[in-house]
Short mmCIF file of C-alpha atoms in Angstrom, two decimals:
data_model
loop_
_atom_site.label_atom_id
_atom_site.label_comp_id
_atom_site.label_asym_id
_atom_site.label_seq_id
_atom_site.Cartn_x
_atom_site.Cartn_y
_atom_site.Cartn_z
CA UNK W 399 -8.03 24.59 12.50
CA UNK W 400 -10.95 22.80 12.51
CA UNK W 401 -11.26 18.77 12.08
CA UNK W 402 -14.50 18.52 10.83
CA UNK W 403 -14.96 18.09 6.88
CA UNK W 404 -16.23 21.22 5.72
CA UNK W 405 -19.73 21.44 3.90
CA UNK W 406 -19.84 23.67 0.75
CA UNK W 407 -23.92 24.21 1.80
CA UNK W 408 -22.35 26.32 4.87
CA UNK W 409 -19.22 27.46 3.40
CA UNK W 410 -18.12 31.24 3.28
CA UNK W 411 -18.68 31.44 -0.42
CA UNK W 412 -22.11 28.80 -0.23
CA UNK W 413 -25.05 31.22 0.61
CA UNK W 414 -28.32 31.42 -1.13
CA UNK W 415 -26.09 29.01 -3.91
CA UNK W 416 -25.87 26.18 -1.61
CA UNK W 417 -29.68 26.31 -0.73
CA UNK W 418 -30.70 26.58 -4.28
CA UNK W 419 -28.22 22.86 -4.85
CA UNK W 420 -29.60 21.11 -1.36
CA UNK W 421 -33.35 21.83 -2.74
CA UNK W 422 -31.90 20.67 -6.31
CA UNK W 423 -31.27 17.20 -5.03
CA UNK W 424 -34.55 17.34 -3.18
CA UNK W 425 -36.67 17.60 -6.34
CA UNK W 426 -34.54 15.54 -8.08
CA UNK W 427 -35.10 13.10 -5.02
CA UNK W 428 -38.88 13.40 -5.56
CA UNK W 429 -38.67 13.51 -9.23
CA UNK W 430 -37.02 9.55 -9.00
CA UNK W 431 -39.71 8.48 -6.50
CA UNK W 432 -42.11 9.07 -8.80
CA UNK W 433 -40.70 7.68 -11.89
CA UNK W 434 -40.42 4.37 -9.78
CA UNK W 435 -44.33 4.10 -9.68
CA UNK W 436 -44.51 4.56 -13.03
CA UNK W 437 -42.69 1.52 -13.95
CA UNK W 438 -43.96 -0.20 -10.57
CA UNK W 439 -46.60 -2.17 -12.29
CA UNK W 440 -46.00 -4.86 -15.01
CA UNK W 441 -46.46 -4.49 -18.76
CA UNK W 442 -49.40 -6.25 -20.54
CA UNK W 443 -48.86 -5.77 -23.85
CA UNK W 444 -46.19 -4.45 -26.54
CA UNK W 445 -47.66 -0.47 -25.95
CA UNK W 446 -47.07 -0.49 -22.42
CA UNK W 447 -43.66 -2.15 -22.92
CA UNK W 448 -42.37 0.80 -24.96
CA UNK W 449 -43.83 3.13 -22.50
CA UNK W 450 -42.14 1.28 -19.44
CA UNK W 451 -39.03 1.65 -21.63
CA UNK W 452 -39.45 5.04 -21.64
CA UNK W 453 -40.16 5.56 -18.16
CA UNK W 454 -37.06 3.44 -17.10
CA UNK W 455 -34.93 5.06 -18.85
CA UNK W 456 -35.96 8.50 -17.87
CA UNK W 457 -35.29 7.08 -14.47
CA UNK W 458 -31.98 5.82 -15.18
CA UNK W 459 -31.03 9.26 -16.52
CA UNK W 460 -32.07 11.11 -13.15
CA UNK W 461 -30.25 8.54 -11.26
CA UNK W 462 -27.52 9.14 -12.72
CA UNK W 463 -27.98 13.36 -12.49
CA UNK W 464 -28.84 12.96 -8.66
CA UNK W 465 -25.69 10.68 -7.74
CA UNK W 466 -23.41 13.01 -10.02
CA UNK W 467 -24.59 16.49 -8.29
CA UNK W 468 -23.83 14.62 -5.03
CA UNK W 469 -20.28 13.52 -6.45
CA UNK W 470 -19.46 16.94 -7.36
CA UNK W 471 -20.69 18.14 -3.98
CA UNK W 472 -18.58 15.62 -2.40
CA UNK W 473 -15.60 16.36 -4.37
CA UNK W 474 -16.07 20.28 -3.81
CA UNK W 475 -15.63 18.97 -0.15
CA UNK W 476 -12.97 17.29 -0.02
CA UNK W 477 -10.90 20.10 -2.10
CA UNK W 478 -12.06 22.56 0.92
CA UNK W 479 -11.03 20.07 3.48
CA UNK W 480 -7.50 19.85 1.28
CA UNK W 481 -7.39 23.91 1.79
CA UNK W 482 -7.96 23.81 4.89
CA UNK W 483 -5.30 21.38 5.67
CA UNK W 484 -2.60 22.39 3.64
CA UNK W 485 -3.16 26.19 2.50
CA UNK W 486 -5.39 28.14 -0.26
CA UNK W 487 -3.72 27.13 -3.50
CA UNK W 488 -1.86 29.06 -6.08
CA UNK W 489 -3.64 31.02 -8.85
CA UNK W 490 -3.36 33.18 -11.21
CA UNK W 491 -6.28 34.69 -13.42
CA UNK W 492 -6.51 33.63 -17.62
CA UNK W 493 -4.87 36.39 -19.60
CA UNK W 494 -8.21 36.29 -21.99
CA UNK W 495 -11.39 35.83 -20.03
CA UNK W 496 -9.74 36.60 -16.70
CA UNK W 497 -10.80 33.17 -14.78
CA UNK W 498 -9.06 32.41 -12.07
CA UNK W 499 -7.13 29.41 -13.21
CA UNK W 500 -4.61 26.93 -10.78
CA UNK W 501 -1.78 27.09 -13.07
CA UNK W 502 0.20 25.16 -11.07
CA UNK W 503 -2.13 21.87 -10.32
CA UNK W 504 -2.21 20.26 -14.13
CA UNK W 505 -0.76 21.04 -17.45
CA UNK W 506 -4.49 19.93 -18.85
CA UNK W 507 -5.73 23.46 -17.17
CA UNK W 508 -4.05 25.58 -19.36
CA UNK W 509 -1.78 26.33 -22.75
CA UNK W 510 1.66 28.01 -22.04
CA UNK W 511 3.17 29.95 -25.27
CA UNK W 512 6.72 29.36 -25.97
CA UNK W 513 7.12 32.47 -27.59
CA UNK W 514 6.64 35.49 -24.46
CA UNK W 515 5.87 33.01 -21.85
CA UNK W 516 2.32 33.40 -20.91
CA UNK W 517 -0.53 31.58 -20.55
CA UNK W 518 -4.32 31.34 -21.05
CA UNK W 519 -6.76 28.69 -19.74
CA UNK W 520 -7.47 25.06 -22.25
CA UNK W 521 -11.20 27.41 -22.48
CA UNK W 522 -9.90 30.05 -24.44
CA UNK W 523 -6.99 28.10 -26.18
CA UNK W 524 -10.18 25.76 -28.10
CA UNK W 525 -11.60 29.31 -28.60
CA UNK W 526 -9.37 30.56 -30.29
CA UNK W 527 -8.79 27.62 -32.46
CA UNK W 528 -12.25 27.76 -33.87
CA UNK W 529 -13.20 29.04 -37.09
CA UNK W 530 -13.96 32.49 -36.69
CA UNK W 531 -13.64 32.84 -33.53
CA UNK W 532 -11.53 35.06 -31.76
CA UNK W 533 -8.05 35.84 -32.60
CA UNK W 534 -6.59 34.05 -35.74
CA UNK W 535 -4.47 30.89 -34.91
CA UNK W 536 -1.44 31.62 -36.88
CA UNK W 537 -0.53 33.85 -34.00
CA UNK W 538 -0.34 33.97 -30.36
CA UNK W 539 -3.12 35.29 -29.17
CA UNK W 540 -1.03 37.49 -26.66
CA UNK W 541 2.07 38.63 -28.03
CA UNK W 542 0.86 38.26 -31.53
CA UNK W 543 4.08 36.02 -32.53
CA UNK W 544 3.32 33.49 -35.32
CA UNK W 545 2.90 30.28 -34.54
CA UNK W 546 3.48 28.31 -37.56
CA UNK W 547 5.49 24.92 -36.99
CA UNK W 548 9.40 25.74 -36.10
CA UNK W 549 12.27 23.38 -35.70
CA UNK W 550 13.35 21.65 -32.70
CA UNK W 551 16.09 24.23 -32.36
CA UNK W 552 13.57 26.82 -32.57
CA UNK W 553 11.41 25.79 -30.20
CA UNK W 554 14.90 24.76 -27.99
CA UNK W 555 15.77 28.27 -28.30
CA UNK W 556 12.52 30.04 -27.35
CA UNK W 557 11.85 27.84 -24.03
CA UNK W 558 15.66 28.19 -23.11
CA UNK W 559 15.30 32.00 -23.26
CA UNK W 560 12.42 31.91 -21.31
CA UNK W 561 14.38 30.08 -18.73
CA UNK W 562 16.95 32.11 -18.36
CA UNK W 563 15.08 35.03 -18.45
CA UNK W 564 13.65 33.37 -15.08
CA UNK W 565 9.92 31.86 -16.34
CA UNK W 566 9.35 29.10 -13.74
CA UNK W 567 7.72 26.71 -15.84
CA UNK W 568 10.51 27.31 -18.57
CA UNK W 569 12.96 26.38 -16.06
CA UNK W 570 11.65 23.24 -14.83
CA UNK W 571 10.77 21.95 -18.65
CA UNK W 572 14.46 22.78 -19.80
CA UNK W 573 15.75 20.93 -16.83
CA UNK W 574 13.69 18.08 -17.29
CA UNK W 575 14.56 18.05 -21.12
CA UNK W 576 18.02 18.21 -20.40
CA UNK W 577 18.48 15.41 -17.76
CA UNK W 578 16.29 12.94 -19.79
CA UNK W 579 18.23 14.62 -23.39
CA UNK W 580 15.01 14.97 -25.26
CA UNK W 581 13.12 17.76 -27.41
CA UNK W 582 16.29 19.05 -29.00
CA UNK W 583 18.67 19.22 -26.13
CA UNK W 584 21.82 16.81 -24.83
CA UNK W 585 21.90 15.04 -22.11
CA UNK W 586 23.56 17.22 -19.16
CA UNK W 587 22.11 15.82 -15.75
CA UNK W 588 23.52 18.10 -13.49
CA UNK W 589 22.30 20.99 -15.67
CA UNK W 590 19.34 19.73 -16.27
CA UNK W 591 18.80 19.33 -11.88
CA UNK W 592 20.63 22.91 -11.79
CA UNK W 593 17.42 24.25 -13.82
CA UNK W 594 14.90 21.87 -11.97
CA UNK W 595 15.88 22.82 -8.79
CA UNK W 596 15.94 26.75 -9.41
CA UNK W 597 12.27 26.04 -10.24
CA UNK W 598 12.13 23.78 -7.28
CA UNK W 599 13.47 26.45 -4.92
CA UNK W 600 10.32 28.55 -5.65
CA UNK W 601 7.79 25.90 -4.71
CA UNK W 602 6.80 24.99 -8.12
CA UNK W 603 4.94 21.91 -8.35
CA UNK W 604 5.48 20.58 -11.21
CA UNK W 605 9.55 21.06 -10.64
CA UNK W 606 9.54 19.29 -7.23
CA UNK W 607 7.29 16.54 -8.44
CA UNK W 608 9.90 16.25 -11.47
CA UNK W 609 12.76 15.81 -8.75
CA UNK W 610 10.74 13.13 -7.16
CA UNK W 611 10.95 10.76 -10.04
CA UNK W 612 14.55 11.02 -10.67
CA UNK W 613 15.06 10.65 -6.94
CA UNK W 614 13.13 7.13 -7.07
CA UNK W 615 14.38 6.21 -10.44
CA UNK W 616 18.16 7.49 -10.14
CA UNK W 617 20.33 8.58 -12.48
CA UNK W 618 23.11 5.91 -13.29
CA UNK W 619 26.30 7.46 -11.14
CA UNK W 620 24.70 10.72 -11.67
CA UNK W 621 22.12 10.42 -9.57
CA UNK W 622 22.02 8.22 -6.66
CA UNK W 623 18.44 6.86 -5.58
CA UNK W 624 16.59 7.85 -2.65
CA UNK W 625 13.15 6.83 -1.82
CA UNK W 626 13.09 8.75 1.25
CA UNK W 627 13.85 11.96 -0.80
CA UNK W 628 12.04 11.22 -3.35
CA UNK W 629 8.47 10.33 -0.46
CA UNK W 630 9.41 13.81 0.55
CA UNK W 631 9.34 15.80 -2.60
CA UNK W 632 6.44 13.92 -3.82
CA UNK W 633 4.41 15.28 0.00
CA UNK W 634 5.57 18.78 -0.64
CA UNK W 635 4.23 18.63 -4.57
CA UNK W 636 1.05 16.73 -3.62
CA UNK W 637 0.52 19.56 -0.82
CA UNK W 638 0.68 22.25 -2.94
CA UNK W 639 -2.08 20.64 -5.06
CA UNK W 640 0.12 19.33 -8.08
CA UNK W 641 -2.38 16.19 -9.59
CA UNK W 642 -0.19 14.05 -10.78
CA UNK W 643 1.61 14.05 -7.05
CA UNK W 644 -2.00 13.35 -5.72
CA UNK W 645 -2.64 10.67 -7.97
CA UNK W 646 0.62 8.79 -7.96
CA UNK W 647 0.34 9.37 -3.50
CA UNK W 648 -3.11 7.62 -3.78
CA UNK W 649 -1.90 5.19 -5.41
CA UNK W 650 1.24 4.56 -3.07
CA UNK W 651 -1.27 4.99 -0.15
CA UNK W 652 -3.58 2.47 -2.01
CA UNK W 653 -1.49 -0.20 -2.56
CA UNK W 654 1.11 0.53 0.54
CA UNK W 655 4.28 0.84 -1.76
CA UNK W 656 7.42 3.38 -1.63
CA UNK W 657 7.78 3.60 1.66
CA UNK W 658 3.84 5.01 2.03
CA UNK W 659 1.98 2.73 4.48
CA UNK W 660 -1.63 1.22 2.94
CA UNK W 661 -4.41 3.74 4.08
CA UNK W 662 -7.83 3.51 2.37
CA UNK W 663 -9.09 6.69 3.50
CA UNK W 664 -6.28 8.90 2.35
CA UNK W 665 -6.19 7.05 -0.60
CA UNK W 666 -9.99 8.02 -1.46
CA UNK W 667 -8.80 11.20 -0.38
CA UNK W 668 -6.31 11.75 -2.70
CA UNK W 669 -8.00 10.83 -5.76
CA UNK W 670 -10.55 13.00 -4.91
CA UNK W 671 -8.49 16.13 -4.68
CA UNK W 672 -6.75 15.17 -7.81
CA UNK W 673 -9.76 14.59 -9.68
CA UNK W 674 -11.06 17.79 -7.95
CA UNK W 675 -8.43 19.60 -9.44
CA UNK W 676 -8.57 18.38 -12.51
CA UNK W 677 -11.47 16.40 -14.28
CA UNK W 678 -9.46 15.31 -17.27
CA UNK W 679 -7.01 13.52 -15.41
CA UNK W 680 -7.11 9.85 -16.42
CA UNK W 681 -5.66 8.11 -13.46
CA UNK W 682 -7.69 9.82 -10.88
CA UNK W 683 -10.68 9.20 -13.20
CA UNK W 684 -9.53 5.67 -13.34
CA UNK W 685 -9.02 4.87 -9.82
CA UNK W 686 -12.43 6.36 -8.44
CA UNK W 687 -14.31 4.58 -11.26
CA UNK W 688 -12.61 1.19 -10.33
CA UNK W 689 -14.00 2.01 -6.82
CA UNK W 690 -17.95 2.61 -7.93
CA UNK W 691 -17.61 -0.95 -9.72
CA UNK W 692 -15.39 -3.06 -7.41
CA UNK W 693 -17.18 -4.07 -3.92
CA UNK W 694 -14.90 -2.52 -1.47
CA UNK W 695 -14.58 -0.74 2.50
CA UNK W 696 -14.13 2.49 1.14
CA UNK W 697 -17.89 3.14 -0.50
CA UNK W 698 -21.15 1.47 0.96
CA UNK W 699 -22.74 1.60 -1.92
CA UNK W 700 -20.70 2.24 -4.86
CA UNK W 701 -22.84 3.59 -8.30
CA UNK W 702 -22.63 1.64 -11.23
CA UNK W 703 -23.28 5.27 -12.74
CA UNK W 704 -20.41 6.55 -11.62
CA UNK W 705 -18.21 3.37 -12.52
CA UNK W 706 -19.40 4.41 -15.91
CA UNK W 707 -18.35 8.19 -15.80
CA UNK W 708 -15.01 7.70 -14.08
CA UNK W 709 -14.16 4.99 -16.45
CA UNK W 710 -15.48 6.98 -19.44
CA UNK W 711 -12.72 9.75 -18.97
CA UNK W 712 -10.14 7.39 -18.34
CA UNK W 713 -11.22 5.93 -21.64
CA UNK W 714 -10.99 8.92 -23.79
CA UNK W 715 -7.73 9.65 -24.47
CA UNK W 716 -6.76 5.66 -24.49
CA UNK W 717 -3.67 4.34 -26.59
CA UNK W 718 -3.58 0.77 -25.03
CA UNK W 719 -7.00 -0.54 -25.05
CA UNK W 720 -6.97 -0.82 -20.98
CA UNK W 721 -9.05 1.91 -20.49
CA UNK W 722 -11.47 0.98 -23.50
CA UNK W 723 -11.64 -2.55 -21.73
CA UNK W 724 -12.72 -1.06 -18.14
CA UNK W 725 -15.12 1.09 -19.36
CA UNK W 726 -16.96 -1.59 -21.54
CA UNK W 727 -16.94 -3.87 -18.76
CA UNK W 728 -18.49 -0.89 -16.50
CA UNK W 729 -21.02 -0.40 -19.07
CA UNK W 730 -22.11 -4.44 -19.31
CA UNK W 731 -22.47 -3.92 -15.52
CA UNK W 732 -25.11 -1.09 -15.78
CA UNK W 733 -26.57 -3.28 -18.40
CA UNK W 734 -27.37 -5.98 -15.52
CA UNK W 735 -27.48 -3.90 -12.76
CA UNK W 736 -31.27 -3.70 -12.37
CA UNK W 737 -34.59 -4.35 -14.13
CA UNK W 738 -32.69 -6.79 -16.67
CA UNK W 739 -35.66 -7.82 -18.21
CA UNK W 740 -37.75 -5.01 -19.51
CA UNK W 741 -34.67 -2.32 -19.27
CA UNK W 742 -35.02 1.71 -20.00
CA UNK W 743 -32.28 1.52 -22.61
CA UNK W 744 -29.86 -1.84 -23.83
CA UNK W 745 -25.70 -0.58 -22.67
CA UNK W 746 -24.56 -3.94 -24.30
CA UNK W 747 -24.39 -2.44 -28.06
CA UNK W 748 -22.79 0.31 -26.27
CA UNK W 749 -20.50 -2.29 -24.28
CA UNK W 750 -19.45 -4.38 -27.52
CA UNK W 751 -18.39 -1.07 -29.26
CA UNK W 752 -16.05 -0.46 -26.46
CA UNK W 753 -14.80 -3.79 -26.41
CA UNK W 754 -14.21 -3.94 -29.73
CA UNK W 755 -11.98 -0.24 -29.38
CA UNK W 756 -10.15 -1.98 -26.39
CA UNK W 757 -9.61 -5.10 -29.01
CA UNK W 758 -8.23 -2.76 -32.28
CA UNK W 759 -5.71 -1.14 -29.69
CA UNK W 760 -4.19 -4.69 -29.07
CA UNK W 761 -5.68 -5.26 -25.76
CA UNK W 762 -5.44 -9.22 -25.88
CA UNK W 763 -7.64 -9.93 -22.35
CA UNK W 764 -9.97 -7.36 -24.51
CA UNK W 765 -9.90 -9.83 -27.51
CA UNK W 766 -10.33 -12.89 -25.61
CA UNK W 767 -13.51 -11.67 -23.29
CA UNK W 768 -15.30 -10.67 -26.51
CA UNK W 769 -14.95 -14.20 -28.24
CA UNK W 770 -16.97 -15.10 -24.59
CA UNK W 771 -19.62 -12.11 -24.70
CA UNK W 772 -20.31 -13.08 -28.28
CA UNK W 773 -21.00 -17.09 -27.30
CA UNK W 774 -22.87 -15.97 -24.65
CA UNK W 775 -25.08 -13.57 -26.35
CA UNK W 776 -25.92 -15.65 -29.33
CA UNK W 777 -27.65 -18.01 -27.27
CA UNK W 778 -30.36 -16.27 -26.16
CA UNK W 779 -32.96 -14.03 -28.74
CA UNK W 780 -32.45 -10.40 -27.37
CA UNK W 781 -36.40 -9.53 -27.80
CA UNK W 782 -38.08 -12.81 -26.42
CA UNK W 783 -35.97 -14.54 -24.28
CA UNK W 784 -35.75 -17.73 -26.63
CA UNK W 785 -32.33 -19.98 -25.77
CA UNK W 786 -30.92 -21.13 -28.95
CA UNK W 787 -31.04 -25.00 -29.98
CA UNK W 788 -28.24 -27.24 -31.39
CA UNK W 789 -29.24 -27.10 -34.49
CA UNK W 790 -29.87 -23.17 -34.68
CA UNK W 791 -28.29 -20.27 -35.27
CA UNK W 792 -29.68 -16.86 -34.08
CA UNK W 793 -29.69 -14.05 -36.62
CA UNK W 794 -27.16 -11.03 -35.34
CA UNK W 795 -27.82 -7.05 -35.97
CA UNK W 796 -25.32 -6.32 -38.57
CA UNK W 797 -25.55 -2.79 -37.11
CA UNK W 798 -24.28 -3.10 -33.43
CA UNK W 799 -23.37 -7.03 -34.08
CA UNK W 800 -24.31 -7.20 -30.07
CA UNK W 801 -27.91 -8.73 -30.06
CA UNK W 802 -29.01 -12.00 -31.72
CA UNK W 803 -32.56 -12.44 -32.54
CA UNK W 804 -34.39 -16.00 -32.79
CA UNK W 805 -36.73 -14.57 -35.90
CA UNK W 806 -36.94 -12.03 -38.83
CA UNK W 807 -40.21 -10.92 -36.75
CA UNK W 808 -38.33 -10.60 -33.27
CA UNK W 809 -35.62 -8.42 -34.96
CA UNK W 810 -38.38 -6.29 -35.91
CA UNK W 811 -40.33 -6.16 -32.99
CA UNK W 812 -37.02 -5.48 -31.06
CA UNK W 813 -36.03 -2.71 -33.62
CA UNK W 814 -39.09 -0.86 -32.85
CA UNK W 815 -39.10 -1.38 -29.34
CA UNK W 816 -36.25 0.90 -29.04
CA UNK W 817 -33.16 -1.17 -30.06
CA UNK W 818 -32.63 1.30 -33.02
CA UNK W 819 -32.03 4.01 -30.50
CA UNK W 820 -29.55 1.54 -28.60
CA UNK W 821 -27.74 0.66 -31.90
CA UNK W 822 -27.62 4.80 -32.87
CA UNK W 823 -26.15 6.14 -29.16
CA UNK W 824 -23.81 2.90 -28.74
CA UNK W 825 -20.89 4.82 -30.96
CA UNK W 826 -21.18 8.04 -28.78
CA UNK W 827 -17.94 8.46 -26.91
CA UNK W 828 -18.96 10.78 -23.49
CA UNK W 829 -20.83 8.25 -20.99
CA UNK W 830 -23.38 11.92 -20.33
CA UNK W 831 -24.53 12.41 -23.64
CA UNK W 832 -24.75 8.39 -24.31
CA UNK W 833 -26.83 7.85 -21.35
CA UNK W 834 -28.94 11.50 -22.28
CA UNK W 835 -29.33 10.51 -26.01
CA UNK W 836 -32.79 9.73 -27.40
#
């Protein structure tokens, strides 16, 4: 086996594909270059401000496309080098559209049916939930059972069946239920590990990662902890490419807890396979963005871009606020980043909206760092630079209620200059089609 970290541009499976990306990033390489020496010169005049504005923000946008096709490339990478280390992982194809789908990596990858066991990929399960599209969602679109809302002893029932009838997924979720006494069933611990470790016993992720936790937790005198059990299960789930394993190991490996000495580079290394594996997954999202925005060993020269689209993801299924609060602060970053004062596009209405999500969710540091963001930018006019006097008070945009503006006639001028296009794209919730929107 090899030591050296594979290259998808010389892979088995690259070919003409992997040209066809390296001469991608060349032109998009070029493409940059020259948008720089559009914007090289300074403005004269309000006309050639807009049109900087436009060229800056153009650039911004194939920045960002550059360092995200090398990120991909990069995490395509290290997933090969993962392979290649631990074994080709499990698959299985889609039971509609026939994709190869790793079933066992994330529960965000696909949609398991209660009712006959089987599976299609998160693809074909939004398919088949739109309106006219596909097979009717009253039914599974496999077995053709309906699917209209059943008890708790229904659904108990149906998943306990499929157990017993020996469906490894079935078999780890009953066990799981059962020794935590949730989703219709009792607590019965020793049943519950009797199920988990029949799932176990077949090398399913999910069912060793599952042991794991009660293994570090413990079970009352049920259970009695183990943290070196526990470090082991979580290696053999992480190996077989289970995310959550990979995430939860990075962050072990991160922080040097559980028994897991601190390691930087596995710890990049991890996140990236999880992420790899799965580009929903919020804490792998979360940890690489923190990466691209905090100074650190690991990256010499961490993207504010990509601090942005990490963070973004992490933020989109956010209960707390904490994610919300990350992102916006990501987003203030790329606002400052560069060329502050004649900038392609304003991220601060975009950053206040965030702020003010993180804020509604309860997130008190959230609250208290916008009471500072809004002291701070009501002192200066957001189209001429003007710093407020004692006895003023700058006019705010009732719209984003992120820029002050020393005049009606600055608010205007401002408006025009493209802060109507900042105040429109600051509520859209994916960081691409924000930083893409016109």
């Amino acid at each position: 086996m090899s030591d050296e970290t594979p290259n998808p541009s010389t892979g088995p499976k690259a070919g003409h594909g992997g040209e066809q990306k390296r001469t991608d990033e060349e032109r998009l390489l070029d493409e940059i270059a020259k948008q720089k020496e559009l914007i090289d010169a300074p403005p004269d005049d309000a006309k050639e401000r807009i049109i900087r504005r436009a060229n800056e923000k153009k650039l911004g946008q194939l920045e960002f496309k550059y360092q995200l096709m090398v990120e991909k490339k990069r995490l395509a990478c290290e997933l090969l080098k993962f392979q290649e280390l631990y074994g080709d992982l499990y698959s299985e194809p889609c039971l509609i559209c026939l994709d190869d789908i790793r079933v066992h990596a994330s529960a965000n990858l696909i949609e398991w049916f209660n009712c006959c066991g089987g599976f299609i990929c998160k693809s074909c399960a939004r398919d088949v939930r739109e309106p006219g599209v596909g097979t009717s969602v009253d039914r599974c679109p496999l077995c053709r059972e309906s699917l209209h809302a059943k008890t708790t002893a229904e659904k108990k029932a149906q998943v306990m069946s499929l157990a017993k009838r020996g469906v490894i997924w079935a078999q780890s979720n009953v066990g799981w239920c059962m020794t935590l006494g949730m989703r219709g069933f009792e607590i019965q611990v020793q049943t519950g590990m009797e199920w988990i470790n029949k799932a176990a016993a077949q090398n399913y992720p999910a069912a060793l990662y599952a042991l794991s936790i009660l293994y570090r937790e413990g079970i009352a005198s049920e259970l009695e902890r183990s943290q070196g059990r526990a470090n082991e299960l979580l290696l053999e789930a992480a190996n077989l490419g289970h995310v959550l394993a990979n995430s939860d190991l990075a962050d072990c490996h991160q922080k040097g807890a559980d028994g897991f000495e601190k390691n930087p580079d596995e710890f990049y290394f991890r996140a990236s396979v999880a992420f790899a594996l799965d580009n929903t997954h919020e804490e792998a999202a979360r940890i690489l963005g923190g990466l691209h925005f905090n100074k650190n060993q690991i990256l010499a020269e961490p993207s504010p871009y990509l601090a942005c689209y990490y963070r973004n993801i992490a933020a989109s299924e956010d209960t707390t606020g904490s994610a919300s609060y990350f992102y916006s602060k990501s987003l203030l970053r790329l606002a400052y980043n560069d060329r502050k004062t004649l900038k392609g596009s304003n991220e601060l209405p975009a950053a206040f909206f965030w702020l003010r999500k993180s804020r509604d969710m309860g997130c008190n540091v959230a609250r208290e760092m916008l009471k500072k963001w809004e002291i701070f930018a009501q002192k200066t006019c957001g189209n001429c630079g003007k710093k407020v006097q004692a006895d003023e008070k700058f006019k705010q945009c009732s719209k984003c209620k992120a820029q002050w503006y020393c005049s009606k006639e600055c608010q205007i001028e401002a408006w025009r200059a493209g802060h109507k296009q900042d105040c429109k794209r600051a509520t859209i919730l994916k960081f691409e089609d924000y930083l893409n929107a016109e």
